[in-house]
C-alpha cells in the first residue's frame, strides 16, 4: 500500500505574469527535484522572480483504492499564493464526494479520503475548491476545479464471462487446427501497470491442445487424434493477470471439446462366413436373414451399402440395407425346394456410401464375406400329378364302373402314403366314389346325360402320417351319350289318297278331296321298326 510518504508527485501549474491559471492542462514534464507532497496551487499574485515548480498534471490528485489504514488517507493539499500563513485564509471544498468521501482542513488545505474507495465502482471524482477571507467571507480567488483519480491496485482476478465453453474440431485434424478462442475480462485498470494484463495457459488438456498466451486461441497440439479412440476432452484454461508473473490473480474456465467424425474407417465384417438356415416354405419377398458389417464411424459416415457378388445365389436372393440398423437384409427372390437343392453359397460386399478422398490411400473402403444358406426341409402336403383331371363316362354305365384315377405323392424325405377323399362340399358327391388308397374313381349311380351332361367336384389327398397336410384338385367328368331312344314325329299329320292316284303322285292339302278318295286319319306318331 502506498502511504502519504509514498505519494511523490507534486502537482504544479505554470503561471503567466505571476498569475496561476487553473483548468488548463499542461504538458507532462519531469521534475528536477522530487517534491515532498501533493500540492495544487490556487490562482493568486506572486513575485515575478519567484521560482515555480513544474509537475506532470496541474489539476489532478491520486488516491489509492481499497485503502485499509487506521487513519484517513492523505490525498494532497490546496494552497493559495495569497495565503501567508497568518490564518486569514479559509479553504472550502465542494462537488463530487465532498464531505462524504473527502474532507478538507479549512486552515491548512489538506485533503483526506475518509472511506475506502473502489476504482471499479467509480474511477474519479470531480471537485471544486476555493479560498475565502476568514473575516470578510469574500473569495480571494475564482473557484477552481480539479480531479481526484482513484489509483488502481490489482484487486480483481480475470473472469471468463462466457464460460464454460463448448467447442468441436474434426478428428484427424493436423497440428495447429483452430478450435476456439476464449477471452477473460479483468476489471482492473488496463492503462495502469499490469493489473489487467492477462496471460492464458492450459492447466489440464495437454498434450492434446495448446493455447496462445496472448490471444487465447486454442489449437490442436497432436496429429491424428482419433474420435473412435477418444471423443470428449475437458480442457482447463487459466487466465492470470500481472502478465502471468508471480503474485498475479488468476481465473479459470472449462472448455469441453468434442472430436467430430470423419469417414476414416471402412466397414468390416466381424466374421468371414455367415451361416443362415431357411425353411423351404419361405414366401417370395420375405426376409430370410440379416448380416452386418461394423463401421466405427458415425452418422452418414457409417452408412453402408450391401451387394451380392455375381455368382451362385445371385438370381435367387437379394440384399438391401436396413437404414435404422445398417444391417444387410437378405430377401428371397424365388421359391426354395429342399428336394431340388439343399444349400447355396454366395459372397456379399459391404461398402461406404459417402467417401472421404483424404483417406483413399488407406485402401478400399469395402469388405466381403461369404454367406452360406442351408435350406430346411418342411413337411409339405401331397402333390397331385396334374392340376386338373378330366374324365369321360357313358350314360347308363353300370354302378361301380371305374372311370379314372388321380395320383398324389408325398415329395418329402421319408415320404408318407396318401389317402384320397371326395370333397363332400362339391357337386357329384353322391354319383361317384373314390378308392382311398388307389385314387380310382367309380360311378355310384346310373348317369343320364339328358339330365346332367357334366360333373365338377374336388378330390382331397392327405398324408397318412399327418392328415392335417392335404391338397385338393378339381375333377371334371363329361357324360357321353348312348342311342337309347327311337325317332319321333314331332307334329301330327292327316291326309287322303284318291283311288285313281298314280304312283309317285303327292297330295296337295289345299285341293278339295273328291268323293272317290280314301281318308287317312291323324297320326300322332310314327315309329320306325
Short mmCIF file of C-alpha atoms in Angstrom, two decimals:
data_model
loop_
_atom_site.label_atom_id
_atom_site.label_comp_id
_atom_site.label_asym_id
_atom_site.label_seq_id
_atom_site.Cartn_x
_atom_site.Cartn_y
_atom_site.Cartn_z
CA UNK A 1 0.00 0.00 0.00
CA UNK A 2 1.12 3.49 -0.75
CA UNK A 3 1.20 5.85 2.20
CA UNK A 4 1.44 9.57 2.41
CA UNK A 5 5.20 9.37 2.17
CA UNK A 6 4.94 7.22 -0.99
CA UNK A 7 2.93 9.76 -2.96
CA UNK A 8 5.86 11.52 -4.58
CA UNK A 9 4.09 13.59 -7.18
CA UNK A 10 3.82 17.33 -6.65
CA UNK A 11 1.25 18.88 -8.91
CA UNK A 12 2.16 22.35 -10.02
CA UNK A 13 0.88 24.83 -12.53
CA UNK A 14 2.53 27.23 -14.85
CA UNK A 15 1.85 30.88 -14.39
CA UNK A 16 1.71 33.81 -16.80
CA UNK A 17 2.98 37.07 -15.38
CA UNK A 18 2.74 35.64 -11.85
CA UNK A 19 -0.97 34.61 -12.24
CA UNK A 20 -1.72 30.89 -11.88
CA UNK A 21 -4.25 29.73 -14.46
CA UNK A 22 -6.43 26.71 -13.36
CA UNK A 23 -8.34 24.28 -15.57
CA UNK A 24 -5.82 24.38 -18.43
CA UNK A 25 -3.82 21.15 -18.82
CA UNK A 26 -0.09 21.46 -19.26
CA UNK A 27 2.28 19.04 -20.94
CA UNK A 28 3.76 16.32 -18.80
CA UNK A 29 7.26 17.12 -17.56
CA UNK A 30 9.76 15.54 -15.24
CA UNK A 31 10.57 17.40 -12.01
CA UNK A 32 14.16 18.42 -11.46
CA UNK A 33 13.82 17.69 -7.75
CA UNK A 34 11.40 15.32 -6.05
CA UNK A 35 8.59 17.19 -4.27
CA UNK A 36 7.69 16.15 -0.76
CA UNK A 37 3.91 16.38 -1.04
CA UNK A 38 0.96 16.77 -3.45
CA UNK A 39 0.03 20.43 -3.74
CA UNK A 40 -2.38 22.26 -6.02
CA UNK A 41 -1.77 25.99 -6.05
CA UNK A 42 -4.89 28.04 -6.44
CA UNK A 43 -4.69 31.27 -8.53
CA UNK A 44 -3.04 34.26 -6.92
CA UNK A 45 -0.42 37.00 -7.45
CA UNK A 46 3.20 36.01 -6.99
CA UNK A 47 6.51 37.73 -7.42
CA UNK A 48 7.85 37.76 -10.95
CA UNK A 49 11.12 36.43 -9.61
CA UNK A 50 9.62 33.60 -7.53
CA UNK A 51 10.66 30.13 -8.75
CA UNK A 52 7.77 27.89 -9.90
CA UNK A 53 7.97 24.09 -9.71
CA UNK A 54 6.53 22.35 -12.69
CA UNK A 55 4.65 18.97 -12.37
CA UNK A 56 3.08 16.44 -14.72
CA UNK A 57 -0.63 17.33 -14.43
CA UNK A 58 -1.52 20.52 -12.67
CA UNK A 59 -5.08 19.88 -11.50
CA UNK A 60 -5.15 16.20 -10.55
CA UNK A 61 -4.75 14.21 -7.33
CA UNK A 62 -4.42 10.47 -6.89
CA UNK A 63 -5.86 8.32 -4.13
CA UNK A 64 -5.18 4.62 -3.64
CA UNK A 65 -8.21 2.31 -3.87
CA UNK A 66 -9.05 -0.21 -1.18
CA UNK A 67 -7.03 1.71 1.41
CA UNK A 68 -7.29 -0.13 4.74
CA UNK A 69 -5.19 2.11 7.04
CA UNK A 70 -6.34 3.13 10.51
CA UNK A 71 -6.15 6.86 9.67
CA UNK A 72 -7.88 8.71 6.84
CA UNK A 73 -5.85 8.51 3.63
CA UNK A 74 -3.99 11.67 2.80
CA UNK A 75 -4.76 12.89 -0.69
CA UNK A 76 -3.00 16.24 -1.10
CA UNK A 77 -3.01 19.95 -0.29
CA UNK A 78 -4.74 23.04 -1.69
CA UNK A 79 -2.75 26.25 -1.36
CA UNK A 80 -3.33 29.82 -2.41
CA UNK A 81 -0.43 32.18 -3.10
CA UNK A 82 -2.35 34.76 -1.07
CA UNK A 83 -2.08 32.55 2.00
CA UNK A 84 0.87 33.94 4.01
CA UNK A 85 0.38 31.50 6.85
CA UNK A 86 -1.25 34.07 9.12
CA UNK A 87 -4.57 32.18 9.43
CA UNK A 88 -6.54 34.68 7.38
CA UNK A 89 -7.46 32.25 4.56
CA UNK A 90 -10.16 29.58 4.72
CA UNK A 91 -10.29 26.69 2.22
CA UNK A 92 -13.61 25.16 1.13
CA UNK A 93 -14.38 22.00 -0.87
CA UNK A 94 -17.49 21.20 -2.91
CA UNK A 95 -18.55 18.87 -5.68
CA UNK A 96 -18.38 15.11 -6.19
CA UNK A 97 -17.99 13.35 -2.82
CA UNK A 98 -17.18 16.49 -0.82
CA UNK A 99 -17.94 15.90 2.84
CA UNK A 100 -18.99 12.27 2.38
CA UNK A 101 -15.88 10.87 0.74
CA UNK A 102 -13.34 13.66 1.00
CA UNK A 103 -12.75 16.26 3.72
CA UNK A 104 -10.52 19.35 3.77
CA UNK A 105 -8.76 21.11 6.61
CA UNK A 106 -10.12 24.67 6.28
CA UNK A 107 -6.90 26.16 7.61
CA UNK A 108 -4.16 24.07 6.00
CA UNK A 109 -5.98 22.96 2.84
CA UNK A 110 -5.08 19.30 3.49
CA UNK A 111 -7.48 16.85 1.77
CA UNK A 112 -8.16 13.34 3.15
CA UNK A 113 -10.29 10.40 1.98
CA UNK A 114 -12.44 9.27 4.88
CA UNK A 115 -13.53 5.89 3.46
CA UNK A 116 -12.15 3.13 1.28
CA UNK A 117 -12.69 3.63 -2.45
CA UNK A 118 -13.21 1.17 -5.30
CA UNK A 119 -11.87 2.21 -8.68
CA UNK A 120 -14.10 -0.33 -10.45
CA UNK A 121 -17.11 1.33 -8.84
CA UNK A 122 -16.05 4.95 -9.52
CA UNK A 123 -12.71 5.76 -11.16
CA UNK A 124 -12.51 9.52 -10.43
CA UNK A 125 -14.17 12.41 -8.60
CA UNK A 126 -14.52 15.99 -9.81
CA UNK A 127 -14.37 18.64 -7.06
CA UNK A 128 -14.20 22.39 -6.74
CA UNK A 129 -12.01 24.40 -4.31
CA UNK A 130 -11.98 28.00 -3.21
CA UNK A 131 -10.02 30.21 -0.85
CA UNK A 132 -12.01 32.89 1.07
CA UNK A 133 -11.07 35.60 3.51
CA UNK A 134 -11.97 34.49 7.03
CA UNK A 135 -13.05 37.96 8.12
CA UNK A 136 -14.90 39.21 5.06
CA UNK A 137 -16.07 35.76 3.79
CA UNK A 138 -15.29 37.01 0.31
CA UNK A 139 -13.49 34.82 -2.24
CA UNK A 140 -9.84 35.65 -2.59
CA UNK A 141 -9.67 33.80 -5.95
CA UNK A 142 -12.04 32.34 -8.52
CA UNK A 143 -13.35 28.84 -7.79
CA UNK A 144 -11.00 26.15 -9.19
CA UNK A 145 -11.94 22.63 -10.39
CA UNK A 146 -9.72 19.60 -10.01
CA UNK A 147 -9.95 15.80 -10.22
CA UNK A 148 -9.12 13.09 -7.73
CA UNK A 149 -8.41 9.84 -9.55
CA UNK A 150 -8.69 6.51 -7.77
CA UNK A 151 -5.44 4.74 -8.41
CA UNK A 152 -5.84 1.07 -9.33
CA UNK A 153 -4.50 -1.86 -7.37
CA UNK A 154 -4.68 -5.46 -8.52
CA UNK A 155 -7.81 -6.46 -6.63
CA UNK A 156 -9.74 -8.20 -9.45
CA UNK A 157 -8.95 -11.58 -10.93
CA UNK A 158 -9.61 -12.25 -14.63
CA UNK A 159 -13.04 -13.72 -15.35
CA UNK A 160 -14.34 -15.76 -18.26
CA UNK A 161 -17.78 -14.26 -18.73
CA UNK A 162 -18.76 -16.70 -21.49
CA UNK A 163 -17.50 -19.89 -19.84
CA UNK A 164 -17.78 -22.78 -19.66
CA UNK A 165 -17.17 -23.20 -23.37
CA UNK A 166 -18.25 -25.91 -25.80
CA UNK A 167 -16.25 -26.47 -28.98
CA UNK A 168 -15.61 -29.10 -31.62
CA UNK A 169 -12.90 -29.95 -34.12
CA UNK A 170 -12.81 -32.71 -36.77
CA UNK A 171 -10.88 -35.80 -35.82
CA UNK A 172 -7.60 -36.45 -37.65
CA UNK A 173 -7.03 -32.68 -37.94
CA UNK A 174 -3.43 -31.53 -38.43
CA UNK A 175 -1.45 -29.90 -35.63
CA UNK A 176 -2.44 -26.26 -35.20
CA UNK A 177 -6.05 -26.65 -36.34
CA UNK A 178 -8.21 -23.87 -34.87
CA UNK A 179 -10.61 -24.95 -32.12
CA UNK A 180 -11.86 -21.90 -30.21
CA UNK A 181 -10.87 -18.51 -28.81
CA UNK A 182 -11.53 -17.79 -25.14
CA UNK A 183 -11.49 -14.34 -23.56
CA UNK A 184 -11.06 -13.31 -19.96
CA UNK A 185 -12.02 -9.87 -18.67
CA UNK A 186 -10.12 -8.10 -15.87
CA UNK A 187 -11.95 -5.23 -14.17
CA UNK A 188 -8.68 -3.54 -13.16
CA UNK A 189 -7.31 -0.50 -14.99
CA UNK A 190 -5.77 -1.61 -18.30
CA UNK A 191 -3.92 1.72 -18.62
CA UNK A 192 -2.09 1.43 -15.34
CA UNK A 193 0.54 -1.18 -14.69
CA UNK A 194 0.00 -4.87 -15.38
CA UNK A 195 -3.08 -5.37 -13.23
CA UNK A 196 -5.24 -6.08 -16.28
CA UNK A 197 -2.59 -7.66 -18.49
CA UNK A 198 -3.83 -11.24 -18.90
CA UNK A 199 -1.81 -14.29 -19.94
CA UNK A 200 -3.52 -17.59 -20.89
CA UNK A 201 -2.28 -21.08 -20.14
CA UNK A 202 -3.57 -24.67 -20.10
CA UNK A 203 -3.75 -26.35 -16.71
CA UNK A 204 -5.41 -29.54 -17.99
CA UNK A 205 -5.68 -30.81 -21.56
CA UNK A 206 -2.10 -31.19 -22.66
CA UNK A 207 -0.58 -32.57 -24.80
CA UNK A 208 -3.70 -32.64 -26.96
CA UNK A 209 -4.29 -28.89 -27.18
CA UNK A 210 -2.34 -25.64 -26.90
CA UNK A 211 -3.34 -22.03 -26.30
CA UNK A 212 -1.84 -18.75 -27.44
CA UNK A 213 -0.88 -16.93 -24.19
CA UNK A 214 -1.84 -13.54 -25.59
CA UNK A 215 -4.91 -14.17 -27.76
CA UNK A 216 -6.49 -17.14 -26.01
CA UNK A 217 -6.81 -19.10 -29.27
CA UNK A 218 -6.94 -22.86 -28.65
CA UNK A 219 -5.47 -25.18 -31.30
CA UNK A 220 -4.80 -28.87 -31.68
CA UNK A 221 -1.35 -29.94 -30.50
CA UNK A 222 -1.27 -33.60 -31.57
CA UNK A 223 -1.76 -35.04 -35.07
CA UNK A 224 -4.28 -37.76 -35.97
CA UNK A 225 -6.47 -37.55 -32.88
CA UNK A 226 -8.98 -40.37 -33.40
CA UNK A 227 -12.61 -39.96 -32.36
CA UNK A 228 -13.02 -43.71 -32.21
CA UNK A 229 -10.30 -43.83 -29.54
CA UNK A 230 -11.34 -40.76 -27.51
CA UNK A 231 -14.19 -38.43 -28.40
CA UNK A 232 -14.54 -35.97 -25.49
CA UNK A 233 -11.86 -33.75 -23.96
CA UNK A 234 -12.20 -31.40 -21.00
CA UNK A 235 -9.60 -28.63 -21.08
CA UNK A 236 -8.95 -26.37 -18.08
CA UNK A 237 -7.84 -22.87 -19.11
CA UNK A 238 -6.26 -20.31 -16.75
CA UNK A 239 -6.08 -16.55 -17.25
CA UNK A 240 -3.58 -14.79 -14.96
CA UNK A 241 -3.05 -11.05 -14.67
CA UNK A 242 0.17 -9.16 -13.93
CA UNK A 243 1.43 -10.63 -17.19
CA UNK A 244 1.44 -14.07 -15.62
CA UNK A 245 4.03 -13.09 -13.04
CA UNK A 246 4.21 -14.39 -9.51
CA UNK A 247 1.59 -12.75 -7.33
CA UNK A 248 -0.90 -12.18 -10.11
CA UNK A 249 -4.53 -13.12 -9.70
CA UNK A 250 -5.97 -15.95 -11.80
CA UNK A 251 -9.33 -17.19 -13.06
CA UNK A 252 -10.17 -20.48 -14.77
CA UNK A 253 -12.75 -21.89 -17.12
CA UNK A 254 -13.62 -25.25 -18.66
CA UNK A 255 -13.65 -25.91 -22.40
CA UNK A 256 -15.44 -29.12 -23.44
CA UNK A 257 -14.08 -30.16 -26.82
CA UNK A 258 -15.65 -32.86 -28.98
CA UNK A 259 -13.93 -34.55 -31.90
CA UNK A 260 -16.42 -34.68 -34.75
CA UNK A 261 -16.45 -37.68 -37.04
CA UNK A 262 -14.85 -38.03 -40.46
CA UNK A 263 -15.07 -41.10 -42.67
CA UNK A 264 -11.68 -42.56 -41.84
CA UNK A 265 -12.81 -46.15 -41.23
CA UNK A 266 -14.08 -48.67 -43.80
CA UNK A 267 -16.84 -51.14 -42.93
CA UNK A 268 -15.59 -54.52 -41.73
CA UNK A 269 -17.44 -57.83 -41.34
CA UNK A 270 -16.81 -59.25 -37.86
CA UNK A 271 -16.51 -62.74 -39.39
CA UNK A 272 -15.74 -64.13 -42.82
CA UNK A 273 -18.65 -66.59 -43.08
CA UNK A 274 -22.30 -66.17 -42.14
CA UNK A 275 -24.47 -69.29 -41.81
CA UNK A 276 -28.21 -68.97 -42.35
CA UNK A 277 -30.93 -71.64 -42.17
CA UNK A 278 -34.01 -71.01 -44.28
CA UNK A 279 -37.20 -73.13 -44.44
CA UNK A 280 -38.06 -74.16 -47.96
CA UNK A 281 -41.59 -72.86 -47.37
CA UNK A 282 -40.39 -69.24 -47.04
CA UNK A 283 -42.53 -66.96 -49.25
CA UNK A 284 -41.02 -64.92 -52.06
CA UNK A 285 -40.00 -61.43 -50.88
CA UNK A 286 -39.62 -62.45 -47.26
CA UNK A 287 -36.51 -61.56 -45.22
CA UNK A 288 -34.66 -64.80 -44.58
CA UNK A 289 -31.68 -63.45 -42.64
CA UNK A 290 -29.52 -60.48 -41.64
CA UNK A 291 -25.79 -59.85 -41.73
CA UNK A 292 -23.92 -56.78 -40.55
CA UNK A 293 -20.63 -55.06 -41.26
CA UNK A 294 -19.26 -52.86 -38.47
CA UNK A 295 -18.21 -49.25 -39.16
CA UNK A 296 -16.95 -47.32 -36.10
CA UNK A 297 -17.69 -44.00 -37.79
CA UNK A 298 -20.84 -42.01 -37.02
CA UNK A 299 -23.87 -40.71 -38.92
CA UNK A 300 -23.66 -40.68 -42.68
CA UNK A 301 -20.01 -41.73 -42.49
CA UNK A 302 -21.22 -45.09 -41.18
CA UNK A 303 -23.87 -45.66 -43.85
CA UNK A 304 -23.28 -48.99 -45.62
CA UNK A 305 -24.42 -50.36 -48.96
CA UNK A 306 -24.59 -54.14 -49.45
CA UNK A 307 -24.38 -56.02 -52.76
CA UNK A 308 -24.37 -59.70 -53.70
CA UNK A 309 -21.28 -60.55 -55.73
CA UNK A 310 -22.40 -62.14 -59.03
CA UNK A 311 -22.34 -65.93 -58.78
CA UNK A 312 -24.25 -68.73 -57.13
CA UNK A 313 -27.34 -67.37 -55.46
CA UNK A 314 -27.33 -64.07 -57.29
CA UNK A 315 -30.59 -64.86 -59.08
CA UNK A 316 -32.28 -66.46 -56.12
CA UNK A 317 -31.51 -63.90 -53.38
CA UNK A 318 -31.38 -60.13 -52.96
CA UNK A 319 -29.94 -57.88 -50.22
CA UNK A 320 -30.96 -54.40 -49.05
CA UNK A 321 -29.77 -52.08 -46.25
CA UNK A 322 -31.84 -51.50 -43.13
CA UNK A 323 -31.45 -47.73 -42.72
CA UNK A 324 -32.04 -47.87 -38.97
CA UNK A 325 -29.57 -50.63 -38.07
CA UNK A 326 -27.27 -50.56 -41.13
CA UNK A 327 -27.73 -54.33 -41.43
CA UNK A 328 -27.86 -56.21 -44.70
CA UNK A 329 -31.29 -57.85 -45.06
CA UNK A 330 -31.26 -60.90 -47.34
CA UNK A 331 -34.55 -61.47 -49.18
CA UNK A 332 -35.86 -64.37 -51.25
CA UNK A 333 -36.45 -63.74 -54.95
CA UNK A 334 -37.56 -67.24 -56.00
CA UNK A 335 -39.07 -70.22 -54.13
CA UNK A 336 -36.80 -72.77 -52.45
CA UNK A 337 -37.13 -76.52 -52.76
CA UNK A 338 -35.23 -78.73 -50.36
CA UNK A 339 -35.71 -81.76 -52.59
CA UNK A 340 -34.11 -79.89 -55.53
CA UNK A 341 -31.20 -78.08 -53.80
CA UNK A 342 -30.29 -78.14 -50.14
CA UNK A 343 -27.66 -75.35 -49.87
CA UNK A 344 -26.46 -72.12 -51.51
CA UNK A 345 -23.21 -70.17 -51.14
CA UNK A 346 -22.50 -66.62 -52.32
CA UNK A 347 -20.45 -63.54 -51.39
CA UNK A 348 -21.71 -60.19 -50.10
CA UNK A 349 -19.80 -56.91 -50.39
CA UNK A 350 -20.23 -54.03 -47.90
CA UNK A 351 -19.03 -50.54 -48.85
CA UNK A 352 -19.40 -46.96 -47.56
CA UNK A 353 -21.92 -44.72 -49.27
CA UNK A 354 -20.13 -41.42 -48.53
CA UNK A 355 -16.38 -41.50 -49.11
CA UNK A 356 -13.70 -39.04 -47.96
CA UNK A 357 -11.00 -38.59 -50.57
CA UNK A 358 -8.41 -37.76 -47.90
CA UNK A 359 -8.33 -41.37 -46.78
CA UNK A 360 -8.34 -43.18 -50.14
CA UNK A 361 -4.68 -44.02 -49.65
CA UNK A 362 -5.62 -46.23 -46.71
CA UNK A 363 -7.17 -48.74 -49.12
CA UNK A 364 -10.63 -49.62 -50.46
CA UNK A 365 -13.48 -48.72 -48.15
CA UNK A 366 -15.23 -52.08 -48.59
CA UNK A 367 -15.17 -55.64 -47.27
CA UNK A 368 -16.57 -59.02 -48.37
CA UNK A 369 -17.98 -62.03 -46.53
CA UNK A 370 -19.35 -65.42 -47.54
CA UNK A 371 -22.98 -66.32 -46.90
CA UNK A 372 -23.93 -70.00 -46.66
CA UNK A 373 -27.65 -70.78 -46.72
CA UNK A 374 -28.94 -74.18 -45.70
CA UNK A 375 -32.43 -74.99 -46.96
CA UNK A 376 -34.52 -76.69 -44.27
CA UNK A 377 -36.93 -79.42 -45.25
CA UNK A 378 -40.52 -78.56 -44.40
CA UNK A 379 -43.22 -81.24 -44.28
CA UNK A 380 -45.45 -80.42 -47.23
CA UNK A 381 -48.84 -81.76 -48.39
CA UNK A 382 -49.07 -84.33 -51.18
CA UNK A 383 -48.70 -83.06 -54.72
CA UNK A 384 -51.11 -84.19 -57.45
CA UNK A 385 -49.61 -85.23 -60.76
CA UNK A 386 -51.96 -82.90 -62.67
CA UNK A 387 -53.51 -79.51 -61.82
CA UNK A 388 -56.87 -80.76 -63.29
CA UNK A 389 -58.24 -84.21 -64.09
CA UNK A 390 -60.76 -84.65 -66.97
CA UNK A 391 -62.63 -87.95 -67.40
CA UNK A 392 -65.41 -89.34 -69.68
CA UNK A 393 -68.13 -91.89 -68.98
CA UNK A 394 -71.09 -93.18 -70.99
CA UNK A 395 -74.52 -92.69 -69.56
CA UNK A 396 -76.22 -95.83 -68.26
CA UNK A 397 -72.74 -97.15 -67.25
CA UNK A 398 -73.25 -99.78 -64.57
CA UNK A 399 -72.80 -98.73 -60.97
CA UNK A 400 -69.29 -99.37 -59.66
CA UNK A 401 -67.56 -98.95 -63.03
CA UNK A 402 -64.08 -97.33 -62.65
CA UNK A 403 -63.86 -94.33 -64.94
CA UNK A 404 -60.40 -92.96 -64.00
CA UNK A 405 -57.89 -92.31 -61.22
CA UNK A 406 -55.96 -89.47 -59.56
CA UNK A 407 -52.41 -89.65 -58.27
CA UNK A 408 -50.76 -87.61 -55.49
CA UNK A 409 -47.28 -88.08 -53.99
CA UNK A 410 -45.52 -87.02 -50.80
CA UNK A 411 -42.25 -85.48 -52.02
CA UNK A 412 -40.72 -85.07 -48.56
CA UNK A 413 -37.80 -87.16 -47.41
CA UNK A 414 -39.18 -90.35 -45.89
CA UNK A 415 -42.38 -89.94 -47.83
CA UNK A 416 -45.70 -90.97 -46.34
CA UNK A 417 -48.54 -92.87 -48.03
CA UNK A 418 -51.53 -90.87 -49.24
CA UNK A 419 -55.27 -91.25 -48.73
CA UNK A 420 -57.95 -89.81 -51.05
CA UNK A 421 -61.34 -88.33 -50.29
CA UNK A 422 -64.09 -86.66 -52.31
CA UNK A 423 -64.78 -83.13 -51.10
CA UNK A 424 -68.35 -83.51 -49.80
CA UNK A 425 -68.99 -79.83 -50.20
CA UNK A 426 -68.78 -80.05 -54.01
CA UNK A 427 -71.26 -81.37 -56.56
CA UNK A 428 -71.24 -85.01 -57.57
CA UNK A 429 -70.67 -86.34 -54.11
CA UNK A 430 -73.41 -89.00 -54.45
CA UNK A 431 -72.77 -90.02 -58.07
CA UNK A 432 -69.13 -91.10 -57.70
CA UNK A 433 -66.87 -92.82 -55.20
CA UNK A 434 -63.11 -92.90 -54.84
CA UNK A 435 -60.81 -95.59 -53.53
CA UNK A 436 -58.99 -94.04 -50.58
CA UNK A 437 -55.77 -95.94 -51.27
CA UNK A 438 -55.61 -96.26 -55.06
CA UNK A 439 -57.32 -92.98 -56.02
CA UNK A 440 -59.60 -94.70 -58.56
CA UNK A 441 -62.95 -93.04 -59.24
CA UNK A 442 -66.06 -95.15 -59.93
CA UNK A 443 -69.75 -94.49 -60.61
CA UNK A 444 -72.05 -94.68 -57.64
CA UNK A 445 -75.35 -94.17 -59.53
CA UNK A 446 -76.67 -94.56 -63.09
CA UNK A 447 -75.91 -91.45 -65.08
CA UNK A 448 -78.27 -89.77 -67.53
CA UNK A 449 -76.65 -87.39 -69.99
CA UNK A 450 -80.01 -85.87 -70.81
CA UNK A 451 -80.32 -84.94 -67.11
CA UNK A 452 -76.70 -83.90 -66.33
CA UNK A 453 -74.08 -83.78 -69.04
CA UNK A 454 -71.07 -82.76 -66.85
CA UNK A 455 -69.93 -83.18 -63.23
CA UNK A 456 -67.37 -80.98 -61.43
CA UNK A 457 -66.12 -81.79 -57.95
CA UNK A 458 -62.90 -81.90 -55.90
CA UNK A 459 -60.72 -84.68 -54.54
CA UNK A 460 -58.61 -84.25 -51.41
CA UNK A 461 -55.30 -86.05 -50.84
CA UNK A 462 -53.87 -86.09 -47.31
CA UNK A 463 -50.78 -87.65 -45.75
CA UNK A 464 -51.38 -90.70 -43.63
CA UNK A 465 -48.61 -89.57 -41.24
CA UNK A 466 -50.10 -86.11 -40.87
CA UNK A 467 -53.73 -85.82 -42.03
CA UNK A 468 -53.66 -82.07 -41.50
CA UNK A 469 -51.37 -81.76 -44.51
CA UNK A 470 -53.63 -82.07 -47.53
CA UNK A 471 -54.08 -80.75 -51.04
CA UNK A 472 -57.06 -80.52 -53.37
CA UNK A 473 -57.58 -80.99 -57.13
CA UNK A 474 -60.61 -80.44 -59.39
CA UNK A 475 -62.22 -83.36 -61.26
CA UNK A 476 -64.24 -82.71 -64.47
CA UNK A 477 -66.37 -85.65 -65.75
CA UNK A 478 -68.16 -85.46 -69.11
CA UNK A 479 -71.13 -87.84 -69.61
CA UNK A 480 -71.23 -89.36 -73.14
CA UNK A 481 -74.49 -90.05 -74.99
CA UNK A 482 -75.89 -93.53 -75.67
CA UNK A 483 -78.54 -94.21 -78.59
CA UNK A 484 -81.39 -95.27 -76.37
CA UNK A 485 -84.45 -93.51 -77.95
CA UNK A 486 -86.24 -94.20 -81.43
CA UNK A 487 -87.09 -91.25 -83.79
CA UNK A 488 -90.44 -89.49 -83.28
CA UNK A 489 -92.58 -87.18 -85.47
CA UNK A 490 -92.84 -84.07 -83.52
CA UNK A 491 -96.06 -82.69 -85.34
CA UNK A 492 -99.33 -84.80 -86.00
CA UNK A 493 -100.43 -85.11 -89.66
CA UNK A 494 -103.71 -86.17 -91.56
CA UNK A 495 -104.13 -86.80 -95.39
CA UNK A 496 -106.25 -88.53 -98.09
CA UNK A 497 -105.42 -90.85 -101.06
CA UNK A 498 -107.61 -90.92 -104.19
CA UNK A 499 -108.44 -94.22 -105.80
CA UNK A 500 -107.18 -93.18 -109.16
CA UNK A 501 -103.89 -91.72 -107.77
CA UNK A 502 -100.83 -92.53 -109.80
CA UNK A 503 -97.66 -93.85 -108.29
CA UNK A 504 -95.47 -91.00 -107.01
CA UNK A 505 -98.32 -88.54 -107.02
CA UNK A 506 -98.41 -86.24 -103.94
CA UNK A 507 -101.43 -84.79 -102.22
CA UNK A 508 -101.97 -81.08 -102.17
CA UNK A 509 -103.62 -80.27 -98.89
CA UNK A 510 -105.23 -77.19 -100.36
CA UNK A 511 -107.18 -79.21 -103.02
CA UNK A 512 -110.58 -80.50 -102.02
CA UNK A 513 -110.86 -84.25 -101.56
CA UNK A 514 -113.03 -86.00 -104.36
CA UNK A 515 -115.66 -88.47 -103.42
CA UNK A 516 -113.63 -91.43 -104.63
CA UNK A 517 -110.69 -90.66 -102.34
CA UNK A 518 -109.76 -92.61 -99.18
CA UNK A 519 -109.38 -90.53 -95.95
CA UNK A 520 -106.45 -91.45 -93.67
CA UNK A 521 -106.99 -90.42 -90.02
CA UNK A 522 -104.47 -88.28 -87.99
CA UNK A 523 -101.27 -89.99 -86.96
CA UNK A 524 -99.90 -88.91 -83.61
CA UNK A 525 -96.56 -90.61 -84.09
CA UNK A 526 -94.65 -92.78 -86.45
CA UNK A 527 -92.22 -95.29 -85.07
CA UNK A 528 -89.52 -96.95 -87.01
CA UNK A 529 -89.48 -100.73 -86.89
#
